[in-house]
PDB file of C-alpha atoms in Angstrom:
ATOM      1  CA  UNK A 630      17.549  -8.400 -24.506  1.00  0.00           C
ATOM      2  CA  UNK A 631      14.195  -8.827 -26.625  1.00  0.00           C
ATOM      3  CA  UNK A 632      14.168 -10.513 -29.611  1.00  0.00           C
ATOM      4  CA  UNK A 633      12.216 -10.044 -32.083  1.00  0.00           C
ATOM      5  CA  UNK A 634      11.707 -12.107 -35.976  1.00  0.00           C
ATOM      6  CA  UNK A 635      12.490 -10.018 -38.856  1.00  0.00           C
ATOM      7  CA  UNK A 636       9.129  -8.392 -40.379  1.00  0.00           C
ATOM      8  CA  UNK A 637       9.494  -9.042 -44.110  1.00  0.00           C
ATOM      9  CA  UNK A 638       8.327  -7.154 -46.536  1.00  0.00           C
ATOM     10  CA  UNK A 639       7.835  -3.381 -44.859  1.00  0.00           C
ATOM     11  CA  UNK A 640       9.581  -0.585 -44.237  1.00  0.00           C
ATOM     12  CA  UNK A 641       7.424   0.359 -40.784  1.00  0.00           C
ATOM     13  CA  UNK A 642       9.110   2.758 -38.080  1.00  0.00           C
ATOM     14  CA  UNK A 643       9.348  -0.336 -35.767  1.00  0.00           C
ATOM     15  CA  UNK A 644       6.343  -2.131 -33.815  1.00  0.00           C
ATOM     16  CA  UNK A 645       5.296   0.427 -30.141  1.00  0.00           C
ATOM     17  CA  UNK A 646       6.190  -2.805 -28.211  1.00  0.00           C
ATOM     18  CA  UNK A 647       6.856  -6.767 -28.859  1.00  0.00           C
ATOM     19  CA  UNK A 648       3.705  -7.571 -30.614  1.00  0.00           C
ATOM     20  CA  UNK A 649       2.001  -5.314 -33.000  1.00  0.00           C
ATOM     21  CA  UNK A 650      -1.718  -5.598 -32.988  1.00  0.00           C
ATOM     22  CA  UNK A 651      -2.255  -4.316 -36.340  1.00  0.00           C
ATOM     23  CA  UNK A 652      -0.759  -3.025 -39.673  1.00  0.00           C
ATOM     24  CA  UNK A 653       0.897  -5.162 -42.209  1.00  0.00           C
ATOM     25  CA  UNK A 654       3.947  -6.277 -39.921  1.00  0.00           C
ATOM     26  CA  UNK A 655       3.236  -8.702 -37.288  1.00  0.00           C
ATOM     27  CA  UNK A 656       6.465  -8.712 -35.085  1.00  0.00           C
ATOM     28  CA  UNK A 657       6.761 -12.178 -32.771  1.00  0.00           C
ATOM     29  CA  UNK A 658       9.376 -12.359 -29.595  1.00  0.00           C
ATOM     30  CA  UNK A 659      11.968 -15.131 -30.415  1.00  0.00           C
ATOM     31  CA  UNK A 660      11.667 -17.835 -27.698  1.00  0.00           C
ATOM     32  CA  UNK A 661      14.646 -17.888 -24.967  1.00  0.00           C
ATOM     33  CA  UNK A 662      16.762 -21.134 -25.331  1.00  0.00           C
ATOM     34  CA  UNK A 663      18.640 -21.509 -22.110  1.00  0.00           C
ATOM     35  CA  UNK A 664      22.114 -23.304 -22.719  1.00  0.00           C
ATOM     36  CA  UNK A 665      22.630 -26.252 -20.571  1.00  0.00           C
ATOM     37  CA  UNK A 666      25.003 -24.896 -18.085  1.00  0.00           C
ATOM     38  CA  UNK A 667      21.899 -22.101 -17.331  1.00  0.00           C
ATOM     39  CA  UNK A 668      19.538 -24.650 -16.932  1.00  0.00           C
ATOM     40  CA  UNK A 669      21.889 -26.929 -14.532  1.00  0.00           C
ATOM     41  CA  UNK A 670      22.094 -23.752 -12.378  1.00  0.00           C
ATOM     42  CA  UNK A 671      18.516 -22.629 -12.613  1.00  0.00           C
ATOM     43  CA  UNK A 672      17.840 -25.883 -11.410  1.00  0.00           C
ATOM     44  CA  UNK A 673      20.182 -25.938  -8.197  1.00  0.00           C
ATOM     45  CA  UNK A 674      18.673 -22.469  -7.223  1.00  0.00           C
ATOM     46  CA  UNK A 675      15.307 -23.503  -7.561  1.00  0.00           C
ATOM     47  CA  UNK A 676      15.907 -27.008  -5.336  1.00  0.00           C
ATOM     48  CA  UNK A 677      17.360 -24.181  -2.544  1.00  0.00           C
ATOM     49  CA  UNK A 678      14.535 -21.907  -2.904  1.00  0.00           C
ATOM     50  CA  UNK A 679      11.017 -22.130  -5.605  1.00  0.00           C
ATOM     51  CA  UNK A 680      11.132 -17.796  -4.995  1.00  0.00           C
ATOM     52  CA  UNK A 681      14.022 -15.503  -6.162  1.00  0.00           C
ATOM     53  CA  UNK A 682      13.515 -11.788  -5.844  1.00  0.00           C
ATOM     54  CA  UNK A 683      15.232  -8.312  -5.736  1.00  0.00           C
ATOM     55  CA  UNK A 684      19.282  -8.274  -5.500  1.00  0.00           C
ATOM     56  CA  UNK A 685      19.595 -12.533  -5.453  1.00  0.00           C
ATOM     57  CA  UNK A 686      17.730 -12.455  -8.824  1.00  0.00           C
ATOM     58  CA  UNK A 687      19.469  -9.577 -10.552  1.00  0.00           C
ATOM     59  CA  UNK A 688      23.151 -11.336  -9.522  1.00  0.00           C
ATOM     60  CA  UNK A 689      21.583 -14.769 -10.910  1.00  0.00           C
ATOM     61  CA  UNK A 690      20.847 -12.963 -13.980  1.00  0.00           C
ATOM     62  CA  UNK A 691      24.142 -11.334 -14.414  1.00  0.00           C
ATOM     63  CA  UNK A 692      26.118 -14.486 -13.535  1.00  0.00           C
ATOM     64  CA  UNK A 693      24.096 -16.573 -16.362  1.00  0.00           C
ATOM     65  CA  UNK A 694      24.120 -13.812 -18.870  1.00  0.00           C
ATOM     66  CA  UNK A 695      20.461 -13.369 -18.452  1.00  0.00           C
ATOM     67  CA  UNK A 696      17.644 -10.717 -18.385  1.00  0.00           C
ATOM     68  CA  UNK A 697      16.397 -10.390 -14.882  1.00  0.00           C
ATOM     69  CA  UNK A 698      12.850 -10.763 -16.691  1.00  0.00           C
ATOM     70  CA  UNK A 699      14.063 -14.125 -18.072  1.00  0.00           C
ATOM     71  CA  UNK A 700      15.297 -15.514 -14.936  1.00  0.00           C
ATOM     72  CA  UNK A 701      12.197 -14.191 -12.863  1.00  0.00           C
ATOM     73  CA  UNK A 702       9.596 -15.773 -16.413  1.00  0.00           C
ATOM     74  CA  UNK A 703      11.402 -19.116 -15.769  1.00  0.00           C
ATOM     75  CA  UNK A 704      11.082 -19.210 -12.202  1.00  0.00           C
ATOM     76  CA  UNK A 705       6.773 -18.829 -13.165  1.00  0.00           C
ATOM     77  CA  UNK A 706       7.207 -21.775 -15.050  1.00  0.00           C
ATOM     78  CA  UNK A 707       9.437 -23.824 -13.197  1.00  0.00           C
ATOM     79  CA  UNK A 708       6.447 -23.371  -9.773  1.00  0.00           C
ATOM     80  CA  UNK A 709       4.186 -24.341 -12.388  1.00  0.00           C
ATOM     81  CA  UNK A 710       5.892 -27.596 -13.432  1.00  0.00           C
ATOM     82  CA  UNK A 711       6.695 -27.877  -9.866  1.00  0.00           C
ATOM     83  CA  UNK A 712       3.017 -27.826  -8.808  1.00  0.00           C
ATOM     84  CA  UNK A 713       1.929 -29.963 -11.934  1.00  0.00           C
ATOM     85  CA  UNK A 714       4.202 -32.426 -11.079  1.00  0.00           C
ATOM     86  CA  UNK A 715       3.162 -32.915  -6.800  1.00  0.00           C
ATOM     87  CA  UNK A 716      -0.474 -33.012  -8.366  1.00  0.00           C
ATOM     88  CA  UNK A 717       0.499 -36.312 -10.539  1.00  0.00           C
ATOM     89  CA  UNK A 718       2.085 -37.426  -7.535  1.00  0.00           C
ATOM     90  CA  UNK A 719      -0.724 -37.379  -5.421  1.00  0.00           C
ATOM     91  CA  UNK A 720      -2.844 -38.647  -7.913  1.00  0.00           C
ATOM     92  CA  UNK A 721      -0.740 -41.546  -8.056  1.00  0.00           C
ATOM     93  CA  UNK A 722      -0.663 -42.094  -4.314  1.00  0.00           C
ATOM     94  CA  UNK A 723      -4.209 -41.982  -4.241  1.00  0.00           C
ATOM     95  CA  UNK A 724      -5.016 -44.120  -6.724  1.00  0.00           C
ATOM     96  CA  UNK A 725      -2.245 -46.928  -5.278  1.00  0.00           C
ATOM     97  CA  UNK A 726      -4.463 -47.142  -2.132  1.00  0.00           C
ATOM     98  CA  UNK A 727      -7.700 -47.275  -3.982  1.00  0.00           C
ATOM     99  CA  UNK A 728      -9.200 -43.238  -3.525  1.00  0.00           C
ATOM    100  CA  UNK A 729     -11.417 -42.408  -6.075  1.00  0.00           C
ATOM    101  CA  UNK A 730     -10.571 -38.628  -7.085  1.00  0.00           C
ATOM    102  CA  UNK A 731     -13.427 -36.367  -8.029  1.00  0.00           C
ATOM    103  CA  UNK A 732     -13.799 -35.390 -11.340  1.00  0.00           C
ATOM    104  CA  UNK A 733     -12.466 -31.792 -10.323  1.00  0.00           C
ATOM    105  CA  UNK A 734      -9.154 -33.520  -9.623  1.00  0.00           C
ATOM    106  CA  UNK A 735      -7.464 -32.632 -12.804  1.00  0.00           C
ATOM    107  CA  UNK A 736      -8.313 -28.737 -12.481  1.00  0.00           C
ATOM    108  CA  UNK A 737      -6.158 -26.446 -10.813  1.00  0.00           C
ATOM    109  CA  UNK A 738      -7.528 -24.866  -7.897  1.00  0.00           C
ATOM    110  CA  UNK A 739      -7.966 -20.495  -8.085  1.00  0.00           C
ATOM    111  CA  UNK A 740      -4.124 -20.179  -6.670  1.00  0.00           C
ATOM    112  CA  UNK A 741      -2.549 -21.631 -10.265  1.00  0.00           C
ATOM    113  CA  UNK A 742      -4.180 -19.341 -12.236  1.00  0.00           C
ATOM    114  CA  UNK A 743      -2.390 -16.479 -10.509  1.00  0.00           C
ATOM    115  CA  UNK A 744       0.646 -17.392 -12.345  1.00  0.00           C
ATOM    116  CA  UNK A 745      -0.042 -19.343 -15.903  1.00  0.00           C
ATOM    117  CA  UNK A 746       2.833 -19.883 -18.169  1.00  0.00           C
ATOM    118  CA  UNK A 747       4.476 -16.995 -19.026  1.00  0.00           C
ATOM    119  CA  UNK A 748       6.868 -16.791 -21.779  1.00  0.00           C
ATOM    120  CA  UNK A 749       7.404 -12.935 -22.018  1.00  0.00           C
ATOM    121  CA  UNK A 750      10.351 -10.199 -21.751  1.00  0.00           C
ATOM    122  CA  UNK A 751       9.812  -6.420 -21.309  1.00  0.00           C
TER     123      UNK A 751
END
């Protein structure tokens, strides 16, 4: 589930979500640390398919011990990487054969904002 650091110092009722805005306990959300053999599969799922949704996602959850939010979060950040990765690519390609790339080249076009790294459970 969520994980949250300890608030020190307080004897609060408990933050109304994963991040308190305000008072004198700030809680944070632990990052996830995937274990190797989570990753490995993540992986292999994602070379099948860079979209996992409704029943195939909650069984990959339950088979790696995840959240469904987790698995769904990584699967943001893996297109991301995925996308950032065929743009160096390209780059490189054109550059080998002597293109000049605009100086917009390095921005992501509207489509990449739609999904910017995410690093959250509900």
């Amino acid at each position: 589930g969520l994980e949250l650091s300890h608030c020190v110092g307080t004897n609060s009722l408990g933050p109304a979500g994963p991040w308190r805005s305000g008072g004198p306990c700030k809680m944070k959300r632990v990052r996830t640390v995937f274990k190797p053999e989570q990753l490995e599969r993540l992986e292999q799922e994602f070379l099948k398919q860079q979209y996992m949704v409704g029943t195939e996602r909650v069984d990959l959850a339950a088979t790696l011990h995840l959240t469904e939010t987790q698995v769904k979060v990584w699967f943001q950040n893996r297109r991301i990487k995925w996308r950032k990765q065929s743009m160096e690519q390209k780059a490189a390609k054109l550059s080998q054969f002597g293109v000049i790339q605009p100086a917009s080249a390095d921005s992501t076009d509207g489509k990449d904002h739609e999904e910017d790294t995410v690093d959250v459970e509900l």
